[in-house]
Coordinates of C-alpha atoms in Angstrom, one line a residue:
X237 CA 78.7 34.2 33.5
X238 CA 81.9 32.7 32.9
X239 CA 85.2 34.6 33.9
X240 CA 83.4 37.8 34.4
X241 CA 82.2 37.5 30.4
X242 CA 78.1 37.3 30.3
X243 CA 77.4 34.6 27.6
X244 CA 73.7 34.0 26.6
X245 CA 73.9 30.4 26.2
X246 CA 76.2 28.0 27.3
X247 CA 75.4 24.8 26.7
X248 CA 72.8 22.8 24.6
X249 CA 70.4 20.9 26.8
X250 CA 67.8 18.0 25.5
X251 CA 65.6 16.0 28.1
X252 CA 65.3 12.2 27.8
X253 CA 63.8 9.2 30.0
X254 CA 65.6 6.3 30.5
X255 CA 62.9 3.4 30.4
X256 CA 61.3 1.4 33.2
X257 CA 62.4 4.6 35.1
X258 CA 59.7 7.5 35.9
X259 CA 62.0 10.6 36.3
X260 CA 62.9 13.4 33.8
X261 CA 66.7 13.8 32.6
X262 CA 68.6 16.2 31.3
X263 CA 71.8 15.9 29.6
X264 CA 74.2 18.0 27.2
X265 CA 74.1 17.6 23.4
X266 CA 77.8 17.1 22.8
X267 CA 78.3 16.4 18.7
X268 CA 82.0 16.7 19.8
X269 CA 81.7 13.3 21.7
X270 CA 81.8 9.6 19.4
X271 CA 79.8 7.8 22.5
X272 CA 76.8 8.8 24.7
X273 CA 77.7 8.7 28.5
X274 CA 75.8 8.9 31.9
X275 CA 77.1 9.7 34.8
X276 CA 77.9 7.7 37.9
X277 CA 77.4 10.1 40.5
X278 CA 74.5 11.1 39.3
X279 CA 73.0 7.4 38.6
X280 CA 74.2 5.4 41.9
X281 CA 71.2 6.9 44.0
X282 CA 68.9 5.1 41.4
X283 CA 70.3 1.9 42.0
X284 CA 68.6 0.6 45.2
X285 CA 65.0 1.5 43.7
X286 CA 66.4 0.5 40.3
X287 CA 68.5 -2.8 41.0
X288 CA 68.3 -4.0 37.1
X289 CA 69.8 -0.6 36.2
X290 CA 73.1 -1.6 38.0
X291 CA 72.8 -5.2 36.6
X292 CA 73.5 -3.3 33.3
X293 CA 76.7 -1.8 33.9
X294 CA 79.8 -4.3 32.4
X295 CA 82.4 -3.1 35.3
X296 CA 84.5 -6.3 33.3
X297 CA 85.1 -3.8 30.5
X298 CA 86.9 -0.5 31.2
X299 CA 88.0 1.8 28.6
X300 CA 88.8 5.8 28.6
X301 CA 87.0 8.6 27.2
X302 CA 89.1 11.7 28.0
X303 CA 91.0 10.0 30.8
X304 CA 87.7 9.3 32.3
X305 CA 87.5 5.5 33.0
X306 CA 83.7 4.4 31.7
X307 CA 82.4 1.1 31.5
X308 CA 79.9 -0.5 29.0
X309 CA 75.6 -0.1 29.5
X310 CA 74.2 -2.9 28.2
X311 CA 70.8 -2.7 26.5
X312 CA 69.6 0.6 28.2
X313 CA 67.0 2.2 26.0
X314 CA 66.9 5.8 26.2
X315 CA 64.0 7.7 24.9
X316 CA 64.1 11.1 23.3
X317 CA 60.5 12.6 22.6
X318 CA 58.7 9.7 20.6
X319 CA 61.6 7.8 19.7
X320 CA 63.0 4.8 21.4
X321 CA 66.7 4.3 20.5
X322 CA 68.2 0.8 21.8
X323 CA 71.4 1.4 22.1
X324 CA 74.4 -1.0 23.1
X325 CA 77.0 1.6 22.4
X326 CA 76.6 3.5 25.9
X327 CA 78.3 3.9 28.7
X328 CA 78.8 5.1 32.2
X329 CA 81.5 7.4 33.6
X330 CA 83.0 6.8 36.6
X331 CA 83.1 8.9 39.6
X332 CA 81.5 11.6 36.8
X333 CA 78.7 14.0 37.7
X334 CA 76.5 15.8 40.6
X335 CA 74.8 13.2 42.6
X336 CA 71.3 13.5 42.4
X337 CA 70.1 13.3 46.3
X338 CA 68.2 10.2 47.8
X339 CA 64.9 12.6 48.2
X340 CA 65.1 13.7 44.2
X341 CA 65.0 10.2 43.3
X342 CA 61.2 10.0 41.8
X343 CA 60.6 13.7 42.1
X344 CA 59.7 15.3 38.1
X345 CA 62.6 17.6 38.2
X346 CA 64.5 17.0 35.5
X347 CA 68.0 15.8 36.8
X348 CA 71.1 16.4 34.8
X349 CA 73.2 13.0 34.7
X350 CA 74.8 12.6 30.9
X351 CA 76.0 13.4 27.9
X352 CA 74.5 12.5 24.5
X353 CA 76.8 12.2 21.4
X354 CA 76.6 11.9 17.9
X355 CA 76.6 8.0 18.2
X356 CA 72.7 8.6 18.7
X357 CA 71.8 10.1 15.3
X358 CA 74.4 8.1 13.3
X359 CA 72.6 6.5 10.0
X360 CA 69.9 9.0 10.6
X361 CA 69.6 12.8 9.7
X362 CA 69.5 15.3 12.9
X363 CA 67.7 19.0 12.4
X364 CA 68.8 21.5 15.0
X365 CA 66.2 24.8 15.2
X366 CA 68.3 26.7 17.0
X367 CA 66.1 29.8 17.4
X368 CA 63.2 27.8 18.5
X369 CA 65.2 25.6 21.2
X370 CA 63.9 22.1 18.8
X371 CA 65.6 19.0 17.3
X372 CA 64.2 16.4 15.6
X373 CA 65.7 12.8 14.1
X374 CA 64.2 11.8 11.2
X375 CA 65.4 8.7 8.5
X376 CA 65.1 10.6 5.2
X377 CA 64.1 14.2 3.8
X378 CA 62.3 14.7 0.5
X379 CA 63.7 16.8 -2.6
X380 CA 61.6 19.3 -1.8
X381 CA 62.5 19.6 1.5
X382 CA 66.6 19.1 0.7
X383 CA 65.9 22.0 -1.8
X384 CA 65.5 24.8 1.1
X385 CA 68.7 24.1 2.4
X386 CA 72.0 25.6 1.3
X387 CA 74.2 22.6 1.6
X388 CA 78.3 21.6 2.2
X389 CA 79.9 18.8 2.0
X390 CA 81.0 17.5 5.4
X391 CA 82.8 14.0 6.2
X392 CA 81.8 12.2 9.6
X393 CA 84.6 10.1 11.3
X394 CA 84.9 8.1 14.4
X395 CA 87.6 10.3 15.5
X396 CA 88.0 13.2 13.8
X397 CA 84.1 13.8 14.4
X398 CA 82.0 16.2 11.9
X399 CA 84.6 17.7 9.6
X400 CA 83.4 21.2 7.8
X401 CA 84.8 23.6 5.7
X402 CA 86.2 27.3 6.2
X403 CA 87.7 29.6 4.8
X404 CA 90.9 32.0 6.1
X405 CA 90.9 34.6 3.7
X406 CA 91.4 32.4 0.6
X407 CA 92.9 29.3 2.5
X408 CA 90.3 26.5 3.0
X409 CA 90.5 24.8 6.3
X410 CA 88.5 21.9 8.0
X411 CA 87.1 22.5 11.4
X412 CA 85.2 20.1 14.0
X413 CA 81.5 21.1 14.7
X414 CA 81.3 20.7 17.9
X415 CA 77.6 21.8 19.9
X416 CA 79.3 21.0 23.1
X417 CA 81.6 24.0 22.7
X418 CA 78.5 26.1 22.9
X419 CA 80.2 29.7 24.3
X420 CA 83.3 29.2 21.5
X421 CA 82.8 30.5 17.5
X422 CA 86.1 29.2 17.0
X423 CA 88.5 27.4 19.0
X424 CA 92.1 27.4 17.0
X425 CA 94.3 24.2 18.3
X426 CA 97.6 25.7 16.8
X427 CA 99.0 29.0 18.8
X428 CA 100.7 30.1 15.3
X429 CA 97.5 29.9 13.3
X430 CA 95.4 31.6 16.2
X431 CA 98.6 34.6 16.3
X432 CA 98.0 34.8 12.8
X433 CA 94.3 35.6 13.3
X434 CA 93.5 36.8 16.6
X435 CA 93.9 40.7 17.0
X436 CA 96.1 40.7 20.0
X437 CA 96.7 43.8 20.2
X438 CA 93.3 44.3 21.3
X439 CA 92.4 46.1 24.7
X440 CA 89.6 43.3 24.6
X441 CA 91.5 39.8 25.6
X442 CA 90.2 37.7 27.9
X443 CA 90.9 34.0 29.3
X444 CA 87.7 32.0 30.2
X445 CA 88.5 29.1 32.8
X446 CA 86.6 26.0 30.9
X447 CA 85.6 22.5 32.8
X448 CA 86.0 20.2 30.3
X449 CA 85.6 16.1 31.2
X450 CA 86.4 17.3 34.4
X451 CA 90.0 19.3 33.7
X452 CA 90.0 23.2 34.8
X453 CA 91.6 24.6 31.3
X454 CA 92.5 28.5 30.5
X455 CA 91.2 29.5 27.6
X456 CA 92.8 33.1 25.9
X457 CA 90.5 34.6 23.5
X458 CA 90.8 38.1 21.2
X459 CA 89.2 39.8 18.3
X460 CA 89.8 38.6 14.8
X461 CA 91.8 41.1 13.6
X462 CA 90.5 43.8 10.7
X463 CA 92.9 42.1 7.5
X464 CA 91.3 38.6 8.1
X465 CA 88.2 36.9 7.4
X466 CA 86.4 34.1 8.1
X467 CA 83.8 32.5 6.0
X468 CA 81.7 29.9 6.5
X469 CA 79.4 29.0 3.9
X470 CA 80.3 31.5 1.7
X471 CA 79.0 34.0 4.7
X472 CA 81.8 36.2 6.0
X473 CA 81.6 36.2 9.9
X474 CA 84.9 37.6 10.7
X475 CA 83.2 40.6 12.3
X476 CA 81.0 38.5 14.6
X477 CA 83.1 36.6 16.3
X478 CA 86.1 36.2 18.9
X479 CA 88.9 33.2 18.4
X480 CA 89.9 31.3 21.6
X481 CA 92.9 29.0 21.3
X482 CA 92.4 25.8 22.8
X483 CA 96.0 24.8 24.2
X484 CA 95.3 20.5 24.8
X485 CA 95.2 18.3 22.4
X486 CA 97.4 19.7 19.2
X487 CA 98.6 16.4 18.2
X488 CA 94.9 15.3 18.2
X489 CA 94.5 18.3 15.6
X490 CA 97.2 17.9 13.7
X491 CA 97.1 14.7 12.6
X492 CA 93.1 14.9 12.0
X493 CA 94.4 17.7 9.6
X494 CA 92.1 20.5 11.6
X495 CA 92.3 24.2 12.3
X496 CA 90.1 23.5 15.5
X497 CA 86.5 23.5 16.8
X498 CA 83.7 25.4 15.7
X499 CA 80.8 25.8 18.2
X500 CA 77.2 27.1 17.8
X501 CA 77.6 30.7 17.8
X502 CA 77.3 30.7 13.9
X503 CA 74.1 29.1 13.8
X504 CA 72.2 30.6 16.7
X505 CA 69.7 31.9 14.1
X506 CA 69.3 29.2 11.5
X507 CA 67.9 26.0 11.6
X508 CA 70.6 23.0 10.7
X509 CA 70.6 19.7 9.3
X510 CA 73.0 17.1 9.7
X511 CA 72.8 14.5 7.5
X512 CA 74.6 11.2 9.4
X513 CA 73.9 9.2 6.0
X514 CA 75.1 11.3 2.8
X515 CA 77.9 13.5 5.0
X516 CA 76.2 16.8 4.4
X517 CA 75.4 19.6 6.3
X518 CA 72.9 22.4 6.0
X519 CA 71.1 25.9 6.4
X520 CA 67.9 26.8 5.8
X521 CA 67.5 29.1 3.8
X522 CA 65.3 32.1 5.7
X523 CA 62.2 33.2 3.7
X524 CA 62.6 36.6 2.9

């Protein structure tokens, strides 16, 4: 429950194992995010047993990721199921996270201490089955595999993240797919273009108070009203969904030309694939 609203799932969760360390992890699957980050608070328990693991930590090299302060991880490997990724490009967020207490440390319940981002699965393709709570990574998909996904074009920046289509009524628009904005189907960044769609008018409007990156942030959400709809992949969903307006970050938005974020409530049902390598995205198509 958030704000008195019941929500189903609210958050994507993946384990991991950070290795030369026993202990099950658990962090959030934020495609929203450029770099994968641990958390501090949730790591510094770890580092008497663990000395190397603080050895790793470049505290020379600061930079800021949402106004957090990180620093650089150097070498860690993190492992994902089978796969070992190396990965230089991770870092630790200060001061970040729910400590994991001195009697935990070794224990087999899986602590919650990161965030993994779509740095992970760059130059490789990503399959998200929703319905059966599964990802996978794999390097390359066969035609005859490519062939039982509808597919969309898609382009994957540093900053401007995974760019897809939509369409407002007959406008087309470019949105950010984000799976760490699990509860949202559609966050608009500008309060004219959410007016313009949100039925607010509605007896049914609510504000959800969102932690995100540690900031408290209201979040007003409505109907989309009965003259307007929204497609995505040629499906209309206009009568599925509720439009929040997210009220940080408009310059951001703006000049990444995007109407906002789109989270996983379209795609609860389906199984996805994100292609990292030929900036495509795709459904499966269900067997009827």
């Amino acid at each position: 429950e958030i704000s008195g609203r019941e929500f189903e799932r609210a958050a994507m969760v993946v384990p991991f194992e950070i290795e030369g360390i026993r202990d099950r992890f658990i962090a959030q699957l934020d495609l929203g995010s450029e770099g994968s980050v641990l958390y501090e608070n949730g790591l510094k328990n770890y580092f008497d047993s663990y000395p190397w693991l603080r050895a790793k930590i470049d505290s020379s090299r600061s930079v800021y990721f949402d106004e957090n302060r990180v620093y650089e991880f150097k070498d860690i490997v993190l492992k994902m199921g089978s796969s070992y990724v190396w990965h230089r490009n991770t870092y630790v967020m200060v001061g970040f996270g729910d400590e994991v207490p001195k009697d935990s440390v070794g224990s087999m319940v899986p602590k919650h201490i990161g965030t993994i981002g779509r740095d992970l699965f760059r130059d490789n393709i990503l399959i998200l089955d929703y319905p059966g709570k599964r990802l996978c990574m794999v390097d390359a998909l066969g035609d005859d595999q490519l062939r039982q996904f509808d597919t969309l074009d898609i382009s994957i920046e540093v900053v401007g993240g995974i760019k897809m289509p939509i369409k407002l009524g007959d406008e087309l628009h470019y949105v950010m797919f984000d799976t760490g904005s699990s509860i949202f189907p559609l966050l608009m960044a500008d309060s004219l273009e959410w007016s313009r769609v949100a039925d607010l008018t509605s007896n049914d409007i609510d504000t959800l108070l969102i932690h995100s990156w540690g900031r408290l942030i209201p979040i007003p959400g409505a109907p989309v009203k009965n003259d307007v709809s929204i497609s995505v992949a040629d499906k209309n969903v206009s009568d599925k969904i509720r439009v929040y307006y997210w009220p940080i970050q408009g310059e951001f938005f703006r000049e990444e030309n995007l109407l906002g974020i789109m989270g996983n409530v379209f795609f609860l049902n389906d199984v996805v694939m994100i292609d990292f390598k030929n900036n495509r995205l795709g459904i499966l198509r269900r067997k009827t």
